[in-house]
Short mmCIF file of C-alpha atoms and ligand atoms in Angstrom, two decimals:
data_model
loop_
_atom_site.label_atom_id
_atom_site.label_comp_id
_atom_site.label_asym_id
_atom_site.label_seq_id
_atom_site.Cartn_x
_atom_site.Cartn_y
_atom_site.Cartn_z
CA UNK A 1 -131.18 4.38 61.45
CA UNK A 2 -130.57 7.66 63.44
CA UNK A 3 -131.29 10.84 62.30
CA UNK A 4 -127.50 11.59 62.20
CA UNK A 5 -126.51 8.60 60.83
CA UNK A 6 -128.75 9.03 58.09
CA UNK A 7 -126.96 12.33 57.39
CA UNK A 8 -123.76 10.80 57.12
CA UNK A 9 -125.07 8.27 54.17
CA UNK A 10 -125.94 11.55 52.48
CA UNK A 11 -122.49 12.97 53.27
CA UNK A 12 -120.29 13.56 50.45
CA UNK A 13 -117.15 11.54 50.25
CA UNK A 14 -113.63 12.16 49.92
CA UNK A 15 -111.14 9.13 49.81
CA UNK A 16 -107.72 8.57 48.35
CA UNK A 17 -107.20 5.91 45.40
CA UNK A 18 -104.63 4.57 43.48
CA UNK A 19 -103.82 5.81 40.23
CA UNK A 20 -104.40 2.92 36.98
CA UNK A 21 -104.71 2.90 33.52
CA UNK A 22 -108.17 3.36 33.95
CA UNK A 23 -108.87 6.65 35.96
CA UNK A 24 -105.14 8.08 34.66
CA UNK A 25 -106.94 10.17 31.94
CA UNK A 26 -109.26 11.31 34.51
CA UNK A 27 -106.59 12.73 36.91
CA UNK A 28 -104.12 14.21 33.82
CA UNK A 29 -107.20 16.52 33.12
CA UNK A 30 -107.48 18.03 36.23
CA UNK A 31 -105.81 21.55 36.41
CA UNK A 32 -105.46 24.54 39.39
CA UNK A 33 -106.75 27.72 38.43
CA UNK A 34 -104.63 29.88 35.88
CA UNK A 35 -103.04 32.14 38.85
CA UNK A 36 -101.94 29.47 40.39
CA UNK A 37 -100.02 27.50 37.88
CA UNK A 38 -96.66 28.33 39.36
CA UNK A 39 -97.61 27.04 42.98
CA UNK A 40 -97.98 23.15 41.39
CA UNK A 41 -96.38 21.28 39.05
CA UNK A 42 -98.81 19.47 36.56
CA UNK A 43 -100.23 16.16 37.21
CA UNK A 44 -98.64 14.72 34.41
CA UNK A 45 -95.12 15.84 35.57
CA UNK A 46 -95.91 14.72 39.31
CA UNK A 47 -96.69 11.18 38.14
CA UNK A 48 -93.65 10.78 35.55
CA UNK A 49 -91.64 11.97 38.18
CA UNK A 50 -93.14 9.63 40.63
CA UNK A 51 -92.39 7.13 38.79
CA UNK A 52 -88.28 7.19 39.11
CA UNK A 53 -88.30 7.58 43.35
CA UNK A 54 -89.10 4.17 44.78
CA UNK A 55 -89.72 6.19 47.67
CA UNK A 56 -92.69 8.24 46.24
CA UNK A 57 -96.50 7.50 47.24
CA UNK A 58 -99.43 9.07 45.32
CA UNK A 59 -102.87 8.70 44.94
CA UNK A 60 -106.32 10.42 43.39
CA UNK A 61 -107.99 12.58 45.72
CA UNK A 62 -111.84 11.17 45.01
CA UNK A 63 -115.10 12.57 45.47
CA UNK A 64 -117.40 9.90 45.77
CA UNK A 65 -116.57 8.49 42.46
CA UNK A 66 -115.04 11.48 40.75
CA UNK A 67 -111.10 12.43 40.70
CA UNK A 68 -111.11 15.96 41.73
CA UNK A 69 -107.39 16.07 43.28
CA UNK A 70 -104.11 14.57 43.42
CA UNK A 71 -101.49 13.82 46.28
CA UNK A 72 -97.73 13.08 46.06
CA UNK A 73 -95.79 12.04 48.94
CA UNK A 74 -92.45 11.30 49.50
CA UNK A 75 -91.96 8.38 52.33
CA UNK A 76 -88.53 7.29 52.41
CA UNK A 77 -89.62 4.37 55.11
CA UNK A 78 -90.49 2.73 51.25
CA UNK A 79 -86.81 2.67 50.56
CA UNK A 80 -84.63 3.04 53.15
CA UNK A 81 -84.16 0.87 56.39
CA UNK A 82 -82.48 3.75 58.18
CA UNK A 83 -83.23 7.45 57.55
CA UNK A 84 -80.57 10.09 57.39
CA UNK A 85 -81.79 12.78 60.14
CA UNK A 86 -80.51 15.51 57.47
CA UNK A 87 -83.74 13.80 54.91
CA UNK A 88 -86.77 14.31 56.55
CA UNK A 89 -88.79 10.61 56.21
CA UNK A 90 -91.97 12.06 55.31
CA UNK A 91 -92.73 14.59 52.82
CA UNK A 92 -95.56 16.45 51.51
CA UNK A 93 -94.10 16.89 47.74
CA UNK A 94 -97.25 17.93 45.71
CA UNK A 95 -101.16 18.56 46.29
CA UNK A 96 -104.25 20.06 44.29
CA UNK A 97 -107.44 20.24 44.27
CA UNK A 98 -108.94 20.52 40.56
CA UNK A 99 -110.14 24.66 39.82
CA UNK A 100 -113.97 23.65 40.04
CA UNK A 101 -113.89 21.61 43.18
CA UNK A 102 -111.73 24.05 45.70
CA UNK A 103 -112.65 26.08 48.85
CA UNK A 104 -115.45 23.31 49.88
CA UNK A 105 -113.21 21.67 52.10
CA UNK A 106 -112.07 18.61 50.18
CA UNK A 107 -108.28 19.47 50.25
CA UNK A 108 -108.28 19.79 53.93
CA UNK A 109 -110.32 16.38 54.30
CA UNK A 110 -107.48 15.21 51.85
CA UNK A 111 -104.80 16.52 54.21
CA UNK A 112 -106.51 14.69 57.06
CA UNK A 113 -106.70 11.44 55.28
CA UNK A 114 -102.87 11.98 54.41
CA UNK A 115 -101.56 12.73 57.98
CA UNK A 116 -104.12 9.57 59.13
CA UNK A 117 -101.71 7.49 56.32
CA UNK A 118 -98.77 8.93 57.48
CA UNK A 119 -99.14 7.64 60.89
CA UNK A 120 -99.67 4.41 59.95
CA UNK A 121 -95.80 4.47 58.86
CA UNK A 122 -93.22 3.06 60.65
CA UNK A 123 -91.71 5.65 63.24
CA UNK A 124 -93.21 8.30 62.09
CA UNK A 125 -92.88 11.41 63.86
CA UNK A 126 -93.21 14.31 61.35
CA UNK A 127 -93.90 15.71 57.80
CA UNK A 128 -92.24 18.49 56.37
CA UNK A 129 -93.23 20.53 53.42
CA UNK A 130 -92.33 23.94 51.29
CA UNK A 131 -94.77 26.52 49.91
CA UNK A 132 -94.24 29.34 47.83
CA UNK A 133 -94.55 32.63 48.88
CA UNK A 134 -96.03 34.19 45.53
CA UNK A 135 -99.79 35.73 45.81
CA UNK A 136 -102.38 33.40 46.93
CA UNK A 137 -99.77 30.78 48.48
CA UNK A 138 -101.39 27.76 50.47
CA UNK A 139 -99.49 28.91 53.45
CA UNK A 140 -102.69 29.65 55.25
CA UNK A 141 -104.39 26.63 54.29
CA UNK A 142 -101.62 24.06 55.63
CA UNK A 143 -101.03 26.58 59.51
CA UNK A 144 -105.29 25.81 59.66
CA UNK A 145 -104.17 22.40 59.29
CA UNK A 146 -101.39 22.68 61.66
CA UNK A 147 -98.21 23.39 59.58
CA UNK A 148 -96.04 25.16 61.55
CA UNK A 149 -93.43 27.32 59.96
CA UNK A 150 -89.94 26.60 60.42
CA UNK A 151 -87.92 29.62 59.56
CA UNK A 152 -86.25 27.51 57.34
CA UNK A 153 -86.67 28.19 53.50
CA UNK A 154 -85.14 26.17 50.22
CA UNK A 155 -85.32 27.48 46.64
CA UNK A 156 -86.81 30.52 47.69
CA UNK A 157 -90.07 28.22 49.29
CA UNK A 158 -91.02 28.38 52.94
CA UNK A 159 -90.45 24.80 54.88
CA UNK A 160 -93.36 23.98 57.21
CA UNK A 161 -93.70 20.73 59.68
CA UNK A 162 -96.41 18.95 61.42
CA UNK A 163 -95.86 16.63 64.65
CA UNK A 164 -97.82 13.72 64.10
C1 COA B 25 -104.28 24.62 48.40
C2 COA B 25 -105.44 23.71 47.98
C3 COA B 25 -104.97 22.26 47.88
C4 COA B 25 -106.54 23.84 49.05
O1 COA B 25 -107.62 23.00 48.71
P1 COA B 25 -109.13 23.50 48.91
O2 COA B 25 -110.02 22.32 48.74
O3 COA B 25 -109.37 24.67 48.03
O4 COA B 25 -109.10 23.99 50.44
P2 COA B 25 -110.27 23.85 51.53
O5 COA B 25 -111.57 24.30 50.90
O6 COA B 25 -110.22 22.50 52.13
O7 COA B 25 -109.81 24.95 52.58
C5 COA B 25 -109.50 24.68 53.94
C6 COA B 25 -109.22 26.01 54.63
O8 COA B 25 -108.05 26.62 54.06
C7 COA B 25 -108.38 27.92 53.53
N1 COA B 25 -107.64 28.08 52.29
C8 COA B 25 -107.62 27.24 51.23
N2 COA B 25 -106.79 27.69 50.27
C9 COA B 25 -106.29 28.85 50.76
C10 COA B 25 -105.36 29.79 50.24
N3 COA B 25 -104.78 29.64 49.05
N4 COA B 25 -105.06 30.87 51.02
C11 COA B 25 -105.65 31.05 52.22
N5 COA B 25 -106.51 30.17 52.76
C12 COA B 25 -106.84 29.10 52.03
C13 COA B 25 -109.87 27.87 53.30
O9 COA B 25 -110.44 29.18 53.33
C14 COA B 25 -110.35 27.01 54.45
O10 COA B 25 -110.44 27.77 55.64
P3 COA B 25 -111.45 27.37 56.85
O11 COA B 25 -110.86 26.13 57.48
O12 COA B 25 -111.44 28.56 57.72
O13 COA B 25 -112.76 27.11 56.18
C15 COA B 25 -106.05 24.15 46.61
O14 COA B 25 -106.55 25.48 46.74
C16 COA B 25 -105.08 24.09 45.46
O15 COA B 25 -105.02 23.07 44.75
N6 COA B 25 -104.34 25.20 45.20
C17 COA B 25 -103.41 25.28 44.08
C18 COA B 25 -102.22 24.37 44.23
C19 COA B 25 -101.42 24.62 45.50
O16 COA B 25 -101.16 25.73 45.91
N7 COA B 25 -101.02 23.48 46.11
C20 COA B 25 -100.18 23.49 47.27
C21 COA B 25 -98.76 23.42 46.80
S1 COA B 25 -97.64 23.42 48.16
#
């Protein structure tokens, strides 16, 4: 074994799994940091809601073998045989990293591991999303990622695409 590859076994990580009945208590309990409770809907609410668009994809952002995130995406290629242009086909609906696990990188590994899923889809070409524009806003975090602004804006939340 090389020296580098023998780093990467001691690498940390991050992967994308489904959510069960077995690690569902384990993602409900993760939370954002107080100041940012208006920038993300809770966990719980994501996954209820998930649960009445045939057209919504989510998963547990994992560490290794500990939840410390959760992704929702909206992918209307799960539903629809033709997409409306007006609708954009992929969406970016909700992300978070858990309070204790953010600013070491995991949520833009996540991010990476999304757009490499998106990809995979049939046509795809883009994914949109909105951000808030209250006080410590990921706005920065998806541009590093390659979110461009639009100029566009719904419900008072900036709209942001990336070319994939
Ligand atoms: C936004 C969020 C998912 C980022 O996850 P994270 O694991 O903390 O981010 P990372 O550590 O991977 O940061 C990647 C880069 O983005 C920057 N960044 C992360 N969050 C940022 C923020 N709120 N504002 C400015 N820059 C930010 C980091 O400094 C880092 O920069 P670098 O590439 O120069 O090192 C996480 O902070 C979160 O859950 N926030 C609350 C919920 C939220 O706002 N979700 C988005 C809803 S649209």
């Amino acid at each position: 074994m090389s020296k580098i590859d023998e780093f990467e076994d001691l690498a940390e990580k991050v992967t994308l799994k489904k959510i069960t009945r077995r690690n569902l208590d384990a993602v409900l309990k993760l939370k954002v940091k107080p100041k940012q409770e208006g920038l993300v809907a809770t966990n719980a609410k994501s996954i209820a809601q998930a649960h009445f668009y045939r057209e919504a994809w989510y998963r547990a952002i994992y560490l290794d073998d500990t939840p410390i995130g959760f992704v929702l995406l909206v992918d209307r290629t799960l539903k629809y045989k033709r997409i409306k242009q007006k609708n954009p086909a992929l969406y970016l609906w909700r992300l978070m990293i858990d309070e204790k696990y953010q600013g070491k990188g995991y949520g833009r590994k996540a991010v990476e591991l999304v757009i490499n899923h998106l990809k995979t889809r049939p046509n795809a070409k883009e994914v949109t999303l909105h951000h808030e524009q209250t006080k410590g806003n990921a706005g920065e975090f998806y541009e590093r990622l390659g979110f461009k602004l639009t100029g566009k804006i719904l419900h008072n939340e900036l709209e942001r695409k990336l070319i994939l």
